[in-house]
mmCIF file of C-alpha atoms and ligand atoms in Angstrom:
data_model
loop_
_atom_site.group_PDB
_atom_site.id
_atom_site.type_symbol
_atom_site.label_atom_id
_atom_site.label_comp_id
_atom_site.label_asym_id
_atom_site.label_seq_id
_atom_site.Cartn_x
_atom_site.Cartn_y
_atom_site.Cartn_z
ATOM 1 C CA UNK A 1 62.337 86.422 83.645
ATOM 2 C CA UNK A 2 64.600 83.352 83.955
ATOM 3 C CA UNK A 3 67.439 83.611 86.502
ATOM 4 C CA UNK A 4 70.161 81.022 85.896
ATOM 5 C CA UNK A 5 72.340 79.932 88.813
ATOM 6 C CA UNK A 6 76.050 79.710 87.943
ATOM 7 C CA UNK A 7 76.647 76.061 87.145
ATOM 8 C CA UNK A 8 79.371 74.142 88.962
ATOM 9 C CA UNK A 9 82.526 73.211 87.031
ATOM 10 C CA UNK A 10 84.767 70.508 88.472
ATOM 11 C CA UNK A 11 88.331 69.420 87.764
ATOM 12 C CA UNK A 12 89.128 66.288 89.785
ATOM 13 C CA UNK A 13 88.828 67.209 93.521
ATOM 14 C CA UNK A 14 88.313 70.943 92.814
ATOM 15 C CA UNK A 15 85.088 72.838 92.151
ATOM 16 C CA UNK A 16 84.259 76.346 90.969
ATOM 17 C CA UNK A 17 81.984 76.451 94.047
ATOM 18 C CA UNK A 18 84.874 75.841 96.493
ATOM 19 C CA UNK A 19 86.929 78.588 98.121
ATOM 20 C CA UNK A 20 90.462 77.409 97.285
ATOM 21 C CA UNK A 21 93.779 78.413 98.900
ATOM 22 C CA UNK A 22 96.872 77.171 97.017
ATOM 23 C CA UNK A 23 100.134 77.134 98.982
ATOM 24 C CA UNK A 24 103.670 76.619 97.665
ATOM 25 C CA UNK A 25 103.014 77.461 94.023
ATOM 26 C CA UNK A 26 106.018 77.333 91.654
ATOM 27 C CA UNK A 27 105.269 79.094 88.353
ATOM 28 C CA UNK A 28 101.523 79.356 89.210
ATOM 29 C CA UNK A 29 100.587 77.013 86.339
ATOM 30 C CA UNK A 30 98.530 74.765 88.650
ATOM 31 C CA UNK A 31 96.402 77.746 89.776
ATOM 32 C CA UNK A 32 96.028 78.839 86.159
ATOM 33 C CA UNK A 33 94.946 75.316 85.173
ATOM 34 C CA UNK A 34 92.073 75.504 87.708
ATOM 35 C CA UNK A 35 91.197 79.099 86.744
ATOM 36 C CA UNK A 36 91.086 78.183 83.037
ATOM 37 C CA UNK A 37 88.858 75.178 83.733
ATOM 38 C CA UNK A 38 86.464 77.284 85.863
ATOM 39 C CA UNK A 39 86.591 80.322 83.541
ATOM 40 C CA UNK A 40 87.127 82.442 86.668
ATOM 41 C CA UNK A 41 89.373 82.548 89.741
ATOM 42 C CA UNK A 42 87.365 84.745 92.108
ATOM 43 C CA UNK A 43 87.166 81.665 94.393
ATOM 44 C CA UNK A 44 90.971 81.139 94.439
ATOM 45 C CA UNK A 45 93.775 82.562 96.607
ATOM 46 C CA UNK A 46 97.107 81.459 95.101
ATOM 47 C CA UNK A 47 100.300 81.902 97.115
ATOM 48 C CA UNK A 48 104.019 81.376 96.759
ATOM 49 C CA UNK A 49 106.848 81.427 99.286
ATOM 50 C CA UNK A 50 108.833 83.280 96.591
ATOM 51 C CA UNK A 51 108.566 87.061 96.288
ATOM 52 C CA UNK A 52 107.607 88.553 92.893
ATOM 53 C CA UNK A 53 111.261 89.362 92.301
ATOM 54 C CA UNK A 54 112.349 85.754 93.013
ATOM 55 C CA UNK A 55 109.555 84.365 90.821
ATOM 56 C CA UNK A 56 110.582 86.422 87.813
ATOM 57 C CA UNK A 57 114.204 85.277 88.205
ATOM 58 C CA UNK A 58 113.325 81.587 88.711
ATOM 59 C CA UNK A 59 110.495 80.843 86.256
ATOM 60 C CA UNK A 60 110.101 81.829 82.619
ATOM 61 C CA UNK A 61 106.267 81.796 82.765
ATOM 62 C CA UNK A 62 105.501 82.847 86.344
ATOM 63 C CA UNK A 63 104.739 86.531 85.761
ATOM 64 C CA UNK A 64 102.598 85.840 82.662
ATOM 65 C CA UNK A 65 100.691 83.198 84.648
ATOM 66 C CA UNK A 66 100.258 85.622 87.578
ATOM 67 C CA UNK A 67 98.904 88.380 85.321
ATOM 68 C CA UNK A 68 96.480 85.938 83.648
ATOM 69 C CA UNK A 69 95.335 84.831 87.112
ATOM 70 C CA UNK A 70 94.746 88.468 88.076
ATOM 71 C CA UNK A 71 92.554 88.853 84.963
ATOM 72 C CA UNK A 72 90.554 85.817 86.112
ATOM 73 C CA UNK A 73 90.003 87.661 89.438
ATOM 74 C CA UNK A 74 92.425 85.560 91.500
ATOM 75 C CA UNK A 75 93.848 86.837 94.809
ATOM 76 C CA UNK A 76 97.616 86.275 94.345
ATOM 77 C CA UNK A 77 99.920 86.638 97.364
ATOM 78 C CA UNK A 78 103.618 86.027 97.996
ATOM 79 C CA UNK A 79 105.827 84.919 100.989
ATOM 80 C CA UNK A 80 105.063 82.722 104.096
ATOM 81 C CA UNK A 81 101.575 81.144 104.082
ATOM 82 C CA UNK A 82 101.896 77.487 105.050
ATOM 83 C CA UNK A 83 101.788 78.018 108.819
ATOM 84 C CA UNK A 84 98.691 80.226 108.460
ATOM 85 C CA UNK A 85 96.723 77.780 106.306
ATOM 86 C CA UNK A 86 95.014 76.075 109.239
ATOM 87 C CA UNK A 87 93.747 79.392 110.654
ATOM 88 C CA UNK A 88 92.243 80.216 107.234
ATOM 89 C CA UNK A 89 90.245 76.947 107.049
ATOM 90 C CA UNK A 90 86.483 77.364 107.205
ATOM 91 C CA UNK A 91 84.295 74.861 109.075
ATOM 92 C CA UNK A 92 83.923 72.372 106.217
ATOM 93 C CA UNK A 93 87.226 73.315 104.570
ATOM 94 C CA UNK A 94 89.997 70.960 103.473
ATOM 95 C CA UNK A 95 93.777 71.326 103.170
ATOM 96 C CA UNK A 96 95.173 69.347 100.214
ATOM 97 C CA UNK A 97 98.884 68.536 100.153
ATOM 98 C CA UNK A 98 100.225 66.814 97.048
ATOM 99 C CA UNK A 99 103.510 65.119 97.756
ATOM 100 C CA UNK A 100 105.786 62.263 96.666
ATOM 101 C CA UNK A 101 105.083 59.035 98.523
ATOM 102 C CA UNK A 102 108.378 57.206 97.883
ATOM 103 C CA UNK A 103 111.573 57.323 99.978
ATOM 104 C CA UNK A 104 113.132 59.750 100.979
ATOM 105 C CA UNK A 105 110.052 61.999 100.601
ATOM 106 C CA UNK A 106 107.950 59.541 102.604
ATOM 107 C CA UNK A 107 110.216 60.334 105.581
ATOM 108 C CA UNK A 108 108.719 63.839 105.759
ATOM 109 C CA UNK A 109 105.790 62.226 107.633
ATOM 110 C CA UNK A 110 103.267 64.813 106.491
ATOM 111 C CA UNK A 111 100.357 62.961 108.079
ATOM 112 C CA UNK A 112 102.080 63.010 111.495
ATOM 113 C CA UNK A 113 102.935 66.739 111.132
ATOM 114 C CA UNK A 114 99.331 67.527 110.164
ATOM 115 C CA UNK A 115 98.026 65.499 113.104
ATOM 116 C CA UNK A 116 100.224 67.537 115.457
ATOM 117 C CA UNK A 117 98.474 70.666 114.051
ATOM 118 C CA UNK A 118 95.039 69.203 114.875
ATOM 119 C CA UNK A 119 94.268 68.003 111.344
ATOM 120 C CA UNK A 120 92.863 64.610 110.339
ATOM 121 C CA UNK A 121 93.432 62.754 107.047
ATOM 122 C CA UNK A 122 90.010 62.533 105.337
ATOM 123 C CA UNK A 123 91.126 61.019 102.017
ATOM 124 C CA UNK A 124 94.225 60.118 100.013
ATOM 125 C CA UNK A 125 94.122 60.028 96.207
ATOM 126 C CA UNK A 126 96.844 59.137 93.689
ATOM 127 C CA UNK A 127 97.993 62.294 91.864
ATOM 128 C CA UNK A 128 98.269 62.255 88.041
ATOM 129 C CA UNK A 129 99.779 65.316 86.368
ATOM 130 C CA UNK A 130 97.745 64.627 83.190
ATOM 131 C CA UNK A 131 94.537 65.369 85.130
ATOM 132 C CA UNK A 132 95.535 69.059 85.265
ATOM 133 C CA UNK A 133 96.065 70.447 81.735
ATOM 134 C CA UNK A 134 98.568 73.302 81.631
ATOM 135 C CA UNK A 135 100.138 72.436 84.989
ATOM 136 C CA UNK A 136 103.957 72.426 84.799
ATOM 137 C CA UNK A 137 105.609 70.964 87.896
ATOM 138 C CA UNK A 138 108.736 72.942 88.800
ATOM 139 C CA UNK A 139 111.681 72.173 91.079
ATOM 140 C CA UNK A 140 111.429 75.433 93.038
ATOM 141 C CA UNK A 141 115.012 75.642 94.287
ATOM 142 C CA UNK A 142 118.487 75.787 92.798
ATOM 143 C CA UNK A 143 118.609 79.131 90.952
ATOM 144 C CA UNK A 144 118.258 78.558 87.211
ATOM 145 C CA UNK A 145 117.381 74.887 87.879
ATOM 146 C CA UNK A 146 114.112 76.089 89.498
ATOM 147 C CA UNK A 147 112.332 76.304 86.141
ATOM 148 C CA UNK A 148 113.080 72.645 85.296
ATOM 149 C CA UNK A 149 110.646 69.781 85.701
ATOM 150 C CA UNK A 150 111.190 67.212 88.419
ATOM 151 C CA UNK A 151 110.146 63.568 87.952
ATOM 152 C CA UNK A 152 106.663 63.390 89.459
ATOM 153 C CA UNK A 153 106.876 59.654 90.162
ATOM 154 C CA UNK A 154 104.529 58.216 92.775
ATOM 155 C CA UNK A 155 102.522 61.092 94.289
ATOM 156 C CA UNK A 156 99.377 61.404 96.361
ATOM 157 C CA UNK A 157 97.057 64.232 97.284
ATOM 158 C CA UNK A 158 96.429 64.084 101.038
ATOM 159 C CA UNK A 159 93.176 65.790 102.033
ATOM 160 C CA UNK A 160 93.030 66.998 105.640
ATOM 161 C CA UNK A 161 90.117 68.337 107.663
ATOM 162 C CA UNK A 162 89.903 69.884 111.153
ATOM 163 C CA UNK A 163 89.721 67.198 113.864
HETATM 164 C C1 LIG B 1 109.247 71.324 94.331
HETATM 165 S S1 LIG B 1 108.644 72.970 94.356
HETATM 166 C C2 LIG B 1 107.030 72.680 93.652
HETATM 167 C C3 LIG B 1 106.403 73.944 93.115
HETATM 168 C C4 LIG B 1 104.942 73.797 92.637
HETATM 169 N N1 LIG B 1 104.046 73.468 93.752
HETATM 170 C C5 LIG B 1 104.840 72.734 91.553
HETATM 171 O O1 LIG B 1 104.206 71.709 91.782
HETATM 172 O O2 LIG B 1 105.394 72.967 90.467
HETATM 173 C C6 LIG B 1 108.281 73.248 96.092
HETATM 174 C C7 LIG B 1 107.691 74.633 96.394
HETATM 175 O O3 LIG B 1 107.346 74.725 97.788
HETATM 176 C C8 LIG B 1 107.613 76.032 98.231
HETATM 177 N N2 LIG B 1 107.762 76.006 99.700
HETATM 178 C C9 LIG B 1 108.760 75.436 100.428
HETATM 179 N N3 LIG B 1 108.559 75.644 101.742
HETATM 180 C C10 LIG B 1 107.410 76.360 101.865
HETATM 181 C C11 LIG B 1 106.688 76.897 102.972
HETATM 182 N N4 LIG B 1 107.112 76.742 104.215
HETATM 183 N N5 LIG B 1 105.551 77.578 102.724
HETATM 184 C C12 LIG B 1 105.108 77.737 101.448
HETATM 185 N N6 LIG B 1 105.750 77.250 100.371
HETATM 186 C C13 LIG B 1 106.889 76.580 100.567
HETATM 187 C C14 LIG B 1 108.888 76.415 97.491
HETATM 188 O O4 LIG B 1 109.012 77.823 97.388
HETATM 189 C C15 LIG B 1 108.669 75.755 96.122
HETATM 190 O O5 LIG B 1 108.074 76.663 95.229
#
């Protein structure tokens, strides 16, 4: 009998062999992009600050994306996860924060805030939306404006590890 190990599928920094926690999702299209690439989402926990009710009011596609994620076996959760992310990190885990690098967003000093939480910057990589097919970047605030795109501009993914 031949037993085949599940093969690894990668999309940029993300692997079907990683355990992935996504924080601050908008319409959940980024999570769905990863799940579609992997063909499964049993390794993904996808979270939003928005409740289900807020999501359905703000984003045209959010609930469809959430139900497709559930079919892929994703753990989907809503409301308040950023401050808990560090506690959920496993020994060799990473926290990735993708953020604009130009002013005024650069003033948020994410690296300094992460350092204060005992995290160390392991790598910084320029973010390109085209690397993630199906991902629709959404504004997130402003009522009906939430479902609109924002200009991605200069963005980086900051990858933090435990100090
Ligand atoms: C500009 S939107 C981007 C949404 C999505 N990540 C995307 O790329 O399309 C910012 C998101 O961050 C979420 N957010 C803001 N503060 C947060 C917090 N403290 N914890 C988790 N999510 C937060 C908002 O609810 C909003 O959905």
